[in-house]
XYZ file of C-alpha atoms in Angstrom:
751
model
C 0.000 0.000 0.000
C 2.977 2.298 0.564
C 3.868 2.166 -3.125
C 0.440 3.433 -4.005
C 0.592 6.604 -1.896
C 0.489 8.993 -4.866
C -2.704 10.185 -6.588
C -3.988 8.202 -9.522
C -3.765 9.929 -12.903
C -6.820 11.964 -13.742
C -7.884 12.451 -10.139
C -7.532 16.044 -8.985
C -8.377 17.808 -5.838
C -12.129 18.002 -5.293
C -13.928 21.273 -5.732
C -13.840 23.611 -2.797
C -16.634 23.079 -0.360
C -17.356 24.796 2.905
C -18.690 21.607 4.449
C -16.034 19.240 3.168
C -12.286 19.353 3.955
C -9.983 17.062 2.072
C -7.188 15.466 4.078
C -4.693 12.989 2.760
C -5.317 9.740 4.503
C -1.620 8.907 4.881
C -1.346 11.825 7.312
C -3.834 10.323 9.722
C -4.263 7.030 11.369
C -7.212 4.755 10.726
C -9.248 6.169 13.573
C -9.015 9.815 12.471
C -9.397 9.365 8.744
C -12.494 10.429 6.900
C -15.158 7.721 6.696
C -16.297 7.978 3.104
C -18.106 4.657 3.253
C -20.212 4.079 6.380
C -19.471 1.352 8.870
C -22.117 -0.944 7.505
C -20.394 -0.781 4.112
C -17.089 -1.768 5.714
C -18.799 -4.714 7.310
C -20.266 -5.600 3.928
C -16.851 -5.542 2.311
C -15.548 -7.847 4.999
C -18.345 -10.264 4.235
C -17.496 -10.135 0.536
C -13.796 -10.855 1.156
C -14.631 -13.702 3.494
C -17.050 -15.162 0.924
C -14.374 -14.981 -1.784
C -11.789 -16.704 0.368
C -14.128 -19.506 1.375
C -15.873 -19.735 -2.045
C -19.231 -19.516 -0.298
C -22.203 -17.855 -1.968
C -23.339 -14.599 -0.462
C -26.821 -13.138 -0.379
C -27.331 -10.352 -2.934
C -27.336 -6.700 -1.903
C -30.810 -5.445 -2.341
C -33.105 -2.743 -1.073
C -32.018 0.346 0.707
C -28.351 -0.628 1.070
C -27.928 -0.857 -2.705
C -29.606 2.494 -3.303
C -27.549 4.209 -0.569
C -24.392 2.789 -2.106
C -25.185 4.277 -5.500
C -25.871 7.684 -3.940
C -22.535 7.603 -2.060
C -20.615 6.712 -5.224
C -22.249 9.583 -7.136
C -21.322 11.957 -4.312
C -17.682 10.813 -4.432
C -17.541 11.219 -8.195
C -18.832 14.769 -7.825
C -16.294 15.565 -5.131
C -13.392 14.248 -7.203
C -14.481 15.950 -10.400
C -15.148 12.795 -12.381
C -18.454 13.857 -13.946
C -16.976 14.439 -17.405
C -15.063 11.197 -17.515
C -17.639 9.267 -19.542
C -15.295 6.433 -20.246
C -14.038 6.334 -16.667
C -11.547 3.589 -16.033
C -11.403 2.247 -19.559
C -7.739 3.126 -19.845
C -7.093 0.209 -17.531
C -8.814 -2.296 -19.801
C -6.638 -4.389 -22.046
C -7.961 -4.428 -25.608
C -6.927 -8.032 -25.974
C -9.225 -9.156 -23.207
C -12.409 -10.845 -24.286
C -15.680 -8.876 -24.476
C -17.638 -8.666 -21.300
C -20.795 -10.723 -21.148
C -23.939 -8.639 -20.706
C -26.908 -9.916 -18.795
C -30.179 -8.559 -17.566
C -29.072 -9.439 -14.039
C -26.809 -6.972 -12.139
C -23.859 -8.329 -10.157
C -25.711 -8.373 -6.848
C -28.391 -10.546 -8.470
C -25.782 -12.984 -9.756
C -24.069 -13.597 -6.428
C -24.082 -17.289 -5.685
C -24.961 -18.200 -9.318
C -22.943 -20.548 -11.482
C -20.603 -20.489 -13.337
C -19.117 -17.425 -11.605
C -16.729 -19.272 -9.356
C -14.377 -16.370 -8.715
C -15.865 -13.066 -7.653
C -14.383 -9.859 -6.459
C -16.017 -6.959 -4.712
C -16.402 -4.252 -7.345
C -15.828 -1.568 -4.772
C -12.590 -2.790 -3.263
C -9.915 -5.310 -4.217
C -9.042 -8.081 -1.848
C -5.749 -6.464 -0.833
C -7.431 -3.126 -0.345
C -10.165 -4.751 1.706
C -7.567 -6.424 3.903
C -5.711 -3.172 4.244
C -8.972 -1.453 5.088
C -9.593 -4.031 7.759
C -6.119 -3.356 9.106
C -6.644 0.392 8.952
C -3.936 1.231 6.361
C -6.092 2.297 3.418
C -5.150 5.497 1.573
C -7.777 7.033 -0.718
C -5.204 9.027 -2.564
C -3.605 5.862 -3.915
C -4.000 4.542 -7.436
C -5.499 1.336 -6.079
C -8.187 3.186 -4.213
C -8.871 5.355 -7.243
C -9.194 2.187 -9.277
C -11.720 0.880 -6.750
C -13.554 4.184 -6.926
C -13.630 3.988 -10.715
C -14.993 0.459 -10.556
C -17.725 1.651 -8.211
C -18.587 4.471 -10.597
C -18.598 2.097 -13.569
C -20.985 -0.232 -11.827
C -23.436 2.478 -10.830
C -23.417 3.862 -14.406
C -23.711 0.576 -16.249
C -19.981 -0.081 -17.025
C -17.582 -2.543 -15.533
C -13.986 -3.466 -16.013
C -13.373 -6.834 -17.591
C -10.907 -7.468 -14.822
C -13.925 -8.214 -12.695
C -16.150 -11.043 -13.811
C -19.654 -9.614 -13.446
C -22.707 -8.640 -15.387
C -23.492 -5.107 -16.449
C -26.719 -3.319 -17.158
C -26.196 -1.414 -20.424
C -27.431 2.116 -20.729
C -30.789 2.423 -22.452
C -30.805 4.348 -25.656
C -32.904 7.444 -25.804
C -36.355 6.579 -26.941
C -38.048 8.554 -29.649
C -40.374 11.226 -28.454
C -43.889 9.925 -28.104
C -46.548 11.070 -30.546
C -49.309 13.277 -29.176
C -51.589 13.907 -32.181
C -53.082 11.736 -34.889
C -53.147 12.479 -38.633
C -56.535 11.335 -39.904
C -55.464 11.649 -43.552
C -52.377 9.460 -43.215
C -53.859 7.397 -40.375
C -50.687 7.615 -38.298
C -49.705 9.210 -34.932
C -47.293 12.173 -35.157
C -45.662 14.803 -32.959
C -47.422 18.149 -32.574
C -44.150 20.044 -33.060
C -41.185 19.858 -35.369
C -40.741 19.036 -39.010
C -43.211 16.179 -38.880
C -46.120 18.546 -38.240
C -45.132 20.706 -41.219
C -45.456 17.684 -43.503
C -49.007 17.149 -42.248
C -49.995 20.833 -42.266
C -52.705 20.389 -44.903
C -54.006 17.166 -43.346
C -56.779 16.649 -40.850
C -55.197 16.336 -37.411
C -56.908 15.413 -34.150
C -55.663 14.856 -30.569
C -54.289 11.390 -29.968
C -56.688 10.715 -27.094
C -59.689 11.640 -29.229
C -58.408 9.457 -32.076
C -57.908 6.619 -29.606
C -61.460 6.972 -28.305
C -62.773 7.143 -31.865
C -60.842 4.003 -32.805
C -62.144 2.220 -29.710
C -65.700 3.260 -30.532
C -65.273 2.036 -34.098
C -63.872 -1.275 -32.874
C -66.744 -1.641 -30.400
C -69.262 -0.903 -33.147
C -67.625 -3.460 -35.404
C -67.540 -5.965 -32.550
C -71.242 -5.345 -31.950
C -71.962 -5.843 -35.639
C -69.800 -8.961 -35.650
C -71.591 -10.369 -32.602
C -74.925 -9.600 -34.244
C -73.773 -11.321 -37.436
C -72.556 -14.310 -35.425
C -75.955 -14.586 -33.749
C -77.705 -14.332 -37.118
C -75.411 -16.972 -38.613
C -75.952 -19.256 -35.618
C -79.712 -18.829 -35.938
C -79.493 -19.480 -39.675
C -77.321 -22.545 -39.089
C -79.833 -23.837 -36.537
C -82.670 -23.176 -38.965
C -80.709 -24.851 -41.773
C -80.071 -27.867 -39.570
C -83.785 -28.158 -38.826
C -84.566 -27.942 -42.540
C -81.900 -30.559 -43.287
C -83.334 -32.973 -40.705
C -86.896 -32.345 -41.902
C -85.991 -32.927 -45.558
C -84.132 -36.099 -44.656
C -87.114 -37.377 -42.659
C -89.548 -36.476 -45.444
C -87.496 -38.251 -48.121
C -87.112 -41.268 -45.860
C -90.857 -41.350 -45.440
C -91.299 -41.029 -49.225
C -88.888 -43.914 -49.811
C -90.780 -46.130 -47.393
C -94.062 -45.120 -49.016
C -92.755 -45.895 -52.512
C -91.341 -49.256 -51.388
C -94.658 -50.155 -49.789
C -96.573 -49.263 -52.977
C -94.078 -51.120 -55.150
C -94.378 -54.291 -53.066
C -98.156 -53.992 -53.187
C -98.080 -53.701 -56.993
C -95.834 -56.765 -57.292
C -98.170 -58.778 -55.084
C -101.170 -57.721 -57.189
C -99.421 -58.612 -60.464
C -98.371 -62.010 -59.116
C -101.930 -62.714 -58.012
C -103.299 -61.759 -61.420
C -100.665 -63.929 -63.103
C -101.703 -66.971 -61.086
C -105.377 -66.340 -61.802
C -104.806 -65.997 -65.559
C -102.602 -69.102 -65.794
C -105.161 -71.151 -63.928
C -108.007 -69.953 -66.189
C -106.008 -70.747 -69.332
C -105.226 -74.278 -68.088
C -108.846 -75.036 -67.403
C -109.856 -73.757 -70.866
C -107.178 -75.857 -72.531
C -108.228 -79.003 -70.690
C -111.858 -78.495 -71.626
C -111.153 -78.130 -75.358
C -108.748 -81.016 -75.515
C -111.164 -83.355 -73.766
C -113.976 -82.429 -76.214
C -111.750 -82.992 -79.240
C -110.449 -86.249 -77.847
C -113.998 -87.584 -77.314
C -114.972 -86.551 -80.822
C -111.874 -88.265 -82.212
C -112.633 -91.522 -80.375
C -116.235 -91.515 -81.658
C -115.080 -90.923 -85.234
C -112.605 -93.813 -84.972
C -115.296 -96.161 -83.748
C -117.603 -95.228 -86.650
C -114.782 -95.726 -89.116
C -114.045 -99.211 -87.791
C -117.719 -100.094 -88.036
C -117.879 -98.904 -91.676
C -114.741 -100.918 -92.588
C -116.181 -104.035 -90.988
C -119.462 -103.648 -92.914
C -117.585 -103.198 -96.184
C -115.548 -106.339 -95.637
C -118.672 -108.297 -94.694
C -120.495 -107.125 -97.834
C -117.507 -108.079 -100.008
C -117.479 -111.585 -98.517
C -121.247 -111.912 -99.142
C -120.774 -111.191 -102.847
C -118.662 -114.382 -103.240
C -121.209 -116.604 -101.520
C -123.808 -118.796 -103.170
C -127.108 -117.337 -104.086
C -128.977 -119.007 -101.274
C -126.445 -117.960 -98.632
C -126.159 -114.552 -100.188
C -129.856 -113.926 -99.952
C -129.891 -114.983 -96.293
C -126.957 -112.853 -95.308
C -128.162 -109.882 -97.449
C -131.428 -109.626 -95.551
C -129.557 -109.523 -92.223
C -126.966 -107.143 -93.646
C -129.651 -104.839 -94.983
C -131.179 -104.569 -91.512
C -127.763 -103.938 -90.000
C -126.865 -101.329 -92.634
C -130.202 -99.646 -92.209
C -129.651 -99.297 -88.471
C -126.073 -98.054 -88.941
C -126.967 -95.538 -91.578
C -129.819 -94.276 -89.477
C -127.223 -93.414 -86.718
C -126.215 -89.722 -87.002
C -122.488 -89.190 -87.224
C -121.130 -85.822 -85.799
C -118.626 -84.618 -88.331
C -118.340 -81.006 -86.992
C -115.408 -80.033 -84.696
C -116.679 -79.297 -81.273
C -113.713 -76.976 -80.276
C -112.281 -74.436 -82.709
C -108.494 -74.183 -82.821
C -108.443 -70.359 -82.803
C -107.478 -68.648 -79.468
C -109.887 -66.276 -77.837
C -108.686 -62.652 -77.200
C -107.796 -62.671 -73.508
C -108.234 -59.108 -72.201
C -106.322 -58.505 -68.973
C -107.884 -56.107 -66.426
C -105.078 -53.955 -64.942
C -107.310 -51.226 -63.570
C -106.421 -52.012 -59.978
C -102.747 -52.117 -60.906
C -103.056 -48.773 -62.608
C -104.732 -47.448 -59.506
C -101.848 -48.666 -57.407
C -99.356 -47.199 -59.837
C -101.149 -43.899 -59.683
C -101.128 -43.938 -55.921
C -97.325 -43.857 -55.951
C -97.421 -40.259 -57.186
C -100.177 -39.212 -54.772
C -99.210 -36.250 -52.452
C -98.800 -37.482 -48.855
C -100.227 -35.756 -45.812
C -98.112 -32.708 -44.801
C -95.675 -32.696 -41.910
C -96.211 -30.691 -38.734
C -95.748 -26.901 -39.102
C -93.501 -24.907 -36.767
C -94.820 -21.722 -35.147
C -92.278 -18.891 -35.163
C -91.439 -17.041 -31.931
C -93.324 -13.811 -31.424
C -91.734 -10.945 -33.340
C -91.229 -7.562 -31.649
C -94.079 -5.069 -32.066
C -96.299 -7.789 -33.566
C -99.243 -7.177 -31.221
C -101.668 -4.510 -30.160
C -103.876 -4.381 -27.112
C -106.552 -6.513 -28.824
C -104.751 -8.399 -31.612
C -101.641 -10.399 -32.360
C -100.010 -11.554 -35.585
C -99.027 -15.241 -35.546
C -96.601 -16.666 -38.141
C -95.451 -20.228 -38.805
C -93.333 -22.182 -41.275
C -93.478 -25.532 -43.070
C -89.981 -26.964 -43.353
C -90.725 -29.336 -46.269
C -92.035 -29.483 -49.835
C -95.452 -30.657 -48.715
C -98.492 -29.381 -50.558
C -100.897 -27.684 -48.167
C -104.431 -26.648 -48.982
C -105.229 -24.907 -45.671
C -104.153 -24.451 -42.058
C -106.122 -24.722 -38.847
C -105.002 -22.313 -36.109
C -106.150 -23.015 -32.551
C -105.576 -20.719 -29.552
C -106.698 -20.163 -25.977
C -105.739 -17.876 -23.053
C -102.958 -19.235 -20.881
C -104.750 -18.529 -17.620
C -107.713 -20.657 -18.759
C -105.577 -23.766 -19.363
C -105.160 -24.740 -15.702
C -105.775 -28.442 -14.912
C -109.357 -29.392 -14.240
C -110.720 -26.315 -15.981
C -112.215 -26.287 -19.435
C -110.277 -23.879 -21.572
C -111.972 -21.567 -24.049
C -110.419 -22.760 -27.308
C -110.907 -21.007 -30.637
C -110.101 -22.328 -34.136
C -109.539 -20.496 -37.409
C -108.943 -21.805 -40.957
C -106.528 -19.825 -43.107
C -104.715 -20.276 -46.413
C -101.495 -18.367 -45.631
C -98.703 -19.072 -43.167
C -99.730 -16.144 -40.966
C -102.859 -14.884 -39.291
C -103.917 -11.744 -37.407
C -106.035 -12.832 -34.467
C -108.338 -10.124 -33.116
C -110.758 -9.556 -30.233
C -108.169 -10.491 -27.613
C -107.660 -9.242 -24.058
C -104.812 -6.703 -23.536
C -101.586 -7.731 -21.791
C -102.605 -11.410 -21.847
C -100.711 -14.520 -22.916
C -102.258 -16.909 -25.445
C -101.130 -20.361 -26.563
C -101.257 -21.164 -30.276
C -100.881 -24.386 -32.281
C -101.405 -25.003 -35.991
C -102.002 -28.017 -38.264
C -101.664 -28.299 -42.064
C -104.167 -30.100 -44.282
C -104.474 -31.421 -47.871
C -106.585 -34.061 -49.625
C -104.396 -36.810 -48.195
C -105.200 -35.838 -44.620
C -104.235 -33.699 -41.623
C -100.678 -33.132 -40.425
C -99.556 -33.619 -36.820
C -100.058 -30.550 -34.619
C -97.203 -28.121 -34.121
C -95.619 -27.391 -30.769
C -97.515 -24.809 -28.708
C -96.169 -21.257 -28.829
C -97.034 -18.449 -26.425
C -97.872 -15.005 -27.817
C -98.778 -11.932 -25.794
C -100.956 -8.953 -26.564
C -99.694 -5.413 -25.958
C -100.647 -3.678 -22.696
C -103.373 -1.122 -22.122
C -102.321 2.544 -22.177
C -101.125 3.772 -18.765
C -103.294 6.191 -16.791
C -101.605 9.546 -16.289
C -101.786 10.962 -12.716
C -101.770 14.623 -13.647
C -102.397 15.838 -10.091
C -99.195 14.195 -8.843
C -96.904 15.621 -11.530
C -94.290 17.974 -10.066
C -91.822 20.135 -11.933
C -89.154 22.794 -11.686
C -87.166 24.792 -14.221
C -84.847 21.881 -15.038
C -86.887 18.701 -14.533
C -90.284 17.131 -14.027
C -91.433 14.104 -12.044
C -94.032 12.232 -14.119
C -96.381 9.797 -12.336
C -98.895 7.323 -13.753
C -100.736 4.079 -13.077
C -100.121 0.880 -15.022
C -103.722 0.342 -16.114
C -103.024 -3.391 -16.538
C -103.873 -6.308 -14.284
C -100.742 -8.237 -15.269
C -97.257 -6.723 -14.876
C -95.569 -5.108 -17.866
C -91.887 -5.155 -18.808
C -91.200 -1.396 -18.849
C -92.551 2.035 -19.702
C -91.574 4.710 -22.206
C -92.096 8.446 -21.645
C -92.489 10.573 -24.786
C -91.960 14.324 -24.561
C -93.013 16.804 -27.224
C -91.706 20.334 -26.899
C -93.886 22.912 -28.639
C -91.706 25.925 -29.384
C -94.448 27.732 -31.270
C -98.097 27.468 -30.221
C -99.972 25.210 -32.595
C -96.796 23.805 -34.172
C -95.678 20.238 -33.727
C -92.461 19.920 -31.758
C -89.719 17.352 -31.592
C -90.581 14.156 -29.713
C -87.980 12.616 -27.420
C -88.321 9.308 -25.603
C -87.068 7.971 -22.284
C -87.150 4.171 -22.486
C -86.705 1.238 -20.109
C -88.468 2.796 -17.096
C -89.234 -0.021 -14.601
C -91.625 1.839 -12.249
C -94.665 4.111 -12.580
C -92.754 7.362 -12.200
C -89.834 9.007 -13.933
C -87.693 12.083 -13.271
C -87.089 13.722 -16.659
C -84.518 16.447 -17.351
C -86.047 19.392 -19.268
C -85.137 22.831 -20.604
C -86.080 25.923 -18.553
C -89.071 28.093 -19.453
C -90.577 25.643 -21.938
C -93.890 23.814 -22.342
C -94.004 20.044 -22.859
C -96.734 17.585 -23.754
C -95.970 14.229 -22.171
C -97.290 10.751 -23.007
C -96.537 7.352 -21.492
C -96.564 3.911 -23.137
C -96.373 0.487 -21.498
C -94.281 -2.251 -23.127
C -94.107 -6.046 -23.017
C -92.868 -8.746 -25.405
C -95.832 -8.085 -27.668
C -94.954 -4.455 -28.219
C -95.865 -0.989 -26.951
C -99.302 0.093 -25.888
C -101.130 3.060 -27.304
C -100.294 6.488 -25.878
C -101.743 7.553 -22.575
C -103.763 10.706 -22.205
C -101.457 13.730 -22.550
C -100.183 15.777 -19.620
C -98.840 19.307 -19.951
C -95.758 20.434 -18.017
C -94.404 23.995 -17.833
C -90.812 24.469 -16.681
C -91.442 27.964 -15.322
C -90.541 27.873 -11.656
C -91.267 25.020 -9.277
C -94.736 23.463 -9.279
C -96.071 21.220 -6.506
C -99.350 20.358 -4.778
C -100.252 19.833 -1.138
C -100.091 16.230 0.025
C -103.447 15.245 1.517
C -101.895 12.142 3.123
C -99.923 14.418 5.509
C -102.813 16.790 6.246
C -104.052 17.246 9.829
C -107.724 16.184 10.169
C -108.737 19.761 11.037
C -107.430 21.061 7.697
C -108.984 20.823 4.244
C -107.040 20.917 0.965
C -108.711 22.390 -2.119
C -109.264 20.363 -5.265
C -106.396 22.053 -7.106
C -104.091 21.231 -4.162
C -102.914 24.843 -3.741
C -105.113 26.106 -0.849
C -105.355 24.839 2.733
C -108.295 25.900 4.944
C -108.998 25.598 8.670
C -112.703 26.082 9.282
C -114.526 27.651 12.237
C -115.910 24.336 13.420
C -115.269 23.343 16.976
C -112.243 21.171 17.429
C -112.947 17.684 18.816
C -112.106 17.017 22.447
C -109.558 14.325 21.613
C -106.563 14.807 19.359
C -105.978 12.339 16.525
C -103.913 9.243 17.166
C -100.152 9.577 16.525
C -99.005 8.801 13.000
C -95.717 8.724 11.089
C -97.180 10.238 7.919
C -100.005 12.545 9.058
C -99.651 15.556 11.359
C -101.569 14.932 14.585
C -100.575 17.589 17.158
C -99.388 20.364 14.839
C -102.238 21.475 12.545
C -100.100 21.376 9.398
C -99.745 19.917 5.914
C -96.784 19.228 3.631
C -96.287 19.880 -0.046
C -94.771 17.449 -2.574
C -91.752 19.312 -3.922
C -89.864 17.677 -6.779
C -86.713 15.873 -5.546
C -84.278 17.949 -7.612
C -81.409 19.944 -6.182
C -81.079 23.520 -7.306
C -83.168 26.606 -6.485
C -86.929 26.446 -5.812
C -89.184 29.451 -5.250
C -92.832 29.754 -4.254
C -95.070 32.305 -2.599
C -97.733 32.069 0.122
C -100.651 34.485 0.381
C -101.491 35.163 4.060
C -103.804 37.304 6.182
C -102.249 39.894 8.497
C -104.415 38.752 11.424
C -103.810 35.055 10.872
C -101.615 32.821 13.028
C -99.596 30.716 10.584
C -96.293 28.954 10.068
C -94.550 28.432 6.715
C -91.204 26.849 5.877
C -89.634 23.521 4.984
C -89.073 20.217 6.785
C -87.631 16.792 6.149
C -90.075 14.022 5.338
C -89.444 12.250 8.647
C -90.025 15.350 10.766
C -91.909 14.341 13.974
C -95.620 14.768 13.257
C -96.424 15.220 16.964
C -94.237 18.336 17.347
C -94.689 21.904 16.194
C -92.852 23.076 13.111
C -89.514 24.649 14.039
C -89.337 22.801 17.354
C -86.653 20.359 16.160
C -83.582 20.056 13.941
C -85.602 18.750 10.998
C -87.572 21.896 10.157
C -86.913 25.600 9.411
C -89.934 27.912 9.644
C -91.274 31.444 9.830
C -94.093 31.810 12.422
C -96.519 34.711 12.791
C -98.808 35.254 15.783
C -101.246 38.131 16.210
C -102.377 39.178 19.665
C -103.585 42.508 21.066
C -103.051 44.233 17.711
C -99.393 43.237 17.787
C -97.560 41.126 15.247
C -94.862 38.719 16.325
C -92.562 37.093 13.801
C -90.203 34.221 14.642
C -87.762 32.318 12.470
C -87.634 28.968 14.239
C -85.182 26.075 14.033
C -84.727 23.682 16.947
C -86.855 26.036 19.132
C -84.450 28.908 18.571
C -85.133 32.228 16.808
C -83.074 35.345 16.166
C -84.170 38.735 17.505
C -85.636 40.300 14.385
C -88.360 42.955 14.204
C -90.513 43.330 11.095
C -92.288 46.672 10.777
C -94.328 45.983 7.633
C -96.500 42.897 7.884
C -96.259 40.848 4.663
C -99.410 39.810 2.863
C -97.485 37.596 0.437
C -94.395 35.752 1.561
C -91.774 34.579 -0.927
C -89.751 31.488 -0.006
C -86.465 30.581 -1.726
C -84.990 27.118 -1.132
C -81.380 26.985 -2.342
C -79.868 23.488 -2.235
C -76.618 24.613 -3.846
C -75.789 27.074 -1.059
C -77.775 25.262 1.685
C -79.941 28.303 2.393
C -83.625 29.044 3.029
C -84.729 32.690 2.570
C -87.989 34.560 3.267
C -89.149 37.739 1.522
C -91.943 40.295 1.745
C -93.043 40.129 -1.899
C -95.124 43.331 -1.931
C -92.258 45.615 -0.914
C -89.387 43.376 -2.178
C -87.935 43.107 1.322
C -85.603 40.371 2.513
C -86.772 39.106 5.904
C -84.360 36.363 6.973
C -82.098 33.576 5.645
C -81.358 30.236 7.329
C -78.119 28.340 6.745
C -79.357 24.750 6.559
C -77.709 21.342 6.484
C -79.768 19.868 3.651
C -78.302 16.389 3.385
C -81.685 15.076 2.136
C -84.585 16.557 0.207
C -87.057 18.723 2.143
C -90.729 19.547 1.565
C -92.684 22.791 1.945
C -94.828 22.840 5.091
C -97.739 25.050 6.180
C -99.517 25.352 9.521
C -102.643 27.230 10.724
C -103.053 27.769 14.460
C -106.422 29.522 14.054
C -109.218 29.332 11.466
C -108.278 30.809 8.123
C -106.596 29.809 4.885
C -103.253 29.861 3.113
C -103.010 30.030 -0.651
C -99.872 28.818 -2.429
C -98.624 30.411 -5.649
C -96.062 28.237 -7.462
C -94.966 27.558 -10.999
C -93.875 31.195 -11.212
C -90.581 32.703 -12.286
C -88.111 33.674 -9.614
C -88.023 37.488 -9.155
C -84.721 39.115 -10.024
C -84.351 40.588 -6.527
C -84.485 37.081 -5.078
C -81.574 35.774 -7.140
C -79.106 37.882 -5.113
C -79.753 35.965 -1.890
């Protein structure tokens, strides 16, 4: 180590620093020298040296220690002015040495791996490590500089080939990422530089927008592809059914033809046997007659020859003998000649014309080409929008070449087909493969089956198919419709005994009176109410349709909605029994009648102790304004409250209500703004006859105004975590009249 006391070439004195003082390590002992590496690093080097000497694998350096090491090396490089030495330490590498092997694993990941049998600590050579352990290290030496260079090489992706290790190569600079998309060239480009100049005349769009557009296009194509796949699968299924049906029909035709052919052969064989037997009997009869006639002729010929010979013998006899024999011969000849000899042929040799009767055979042959009875039809599933409230269109198919003269369509309601109950079945005869069945019940399921018929007979019945009629039009509940400047809550009744699938709300905005506006639809509504977003200060005509598998119903009766201010009605279900709500739902009256001795029973929905009623305000956040017309001598309370406000307490006596109360006694007016039984000390000199109320969800405020003199009375700061409802109370006989559906005054918008 003594021979390495001088500075290594290329290492100068570090830059001046107020916090760092350079001292040559040879001038100090091991205890006073500067600790460039911390103690834990010294311990680590000792472990490395020991592992090299014993050839034992060592656990890799990972985590915080590795990161701290890299930071320390960078700091040393900065202190020694080595930042510009990009090829640091390469002057020590022999060009004849083999190329270093590069791996994706750094040296600390390769510790303990084969085939690296010999390893050296890249920070410190073995001798230096031993010297360090002994306390004689000198950082000004060439050896220590070499160790420092090796440390710098490792942390920057280089390593000397003197050390057998793996190096992480520096990554090349990647090209700048594109940020816009050229629609004309269909390629991503940079928004700056020469590339953009080349695409100056082209249509360019942001890369994110182009990406979204490409995704949308791919999704559309995927949807189309899925739809085409479904259509092809349905077609393949239909084709398979046709294939099976044709195969079955031809098999049946083959069996039918074979049966007819065998029947014809049996008939021909039977006729052949009958004709052969008749000809044999005729032949036998004729031959027997001719044979008998031939035998008789032979006998007569023998008799004639015998008589001739006898006569010739008599001619040679004596006269006396001749005369004796002649008398006897004359008698014999007389008898023989008197016998009639049949010389006519009893059976003529000509053959009679034998006519064969093949009429039955021809009938059998003709039956081979007879059209068989048709196969069973197949009823198609119900098509969308194929029904009305009282009719349905049924279609079917015949998957064969059968000839059909007519079809018989039978149907009955599903609810009438329960076991043990006679179903009301109807039958129709049609010529086509479709039929519109009328006079049906709305929103009702019917079962249909069909049979085909021709002159050969009736086909088997098809499978039953269920069709459904469209629903009845919903019933609009105009009195329960609520609205504000930005939305409307539409309510209706189903109007059908059986459930429907969904509802559709149709809105027509009439911009000019008497002109037809644009109709928009809100579809897939599962319940009998819908909150619809609208444009301010417009008039809408609203319809509702009910839908099921059969199709949509007819339109409901129209309802008109004006988006001018907030419109609501008083809720009679919350009304105290002593109050009466007018038919239009905008006036509440407490009559002069004597109050009953007993108060109503407590209820969660109806006010029982406080003589009050609630209004149904639309559940839409924003700003709502309405006005209340009051009498100066009337005791009343107006404000807002949550729906679950206690119905047995006065308004303003809890945390769930905010109210303005007026009491009149001894010609004095008292006004209180109550919340949780607390009120500010406010004096009102001019008694309002019309009170304006502004509910502001956005700013969580509730304000009261004297409308006649445009005076602001008071504003609550409310915690409106849920929707609230207008509330009105009368402590004495009188009435309150609500004015809503009006525009918000300009003076109110400032509060």
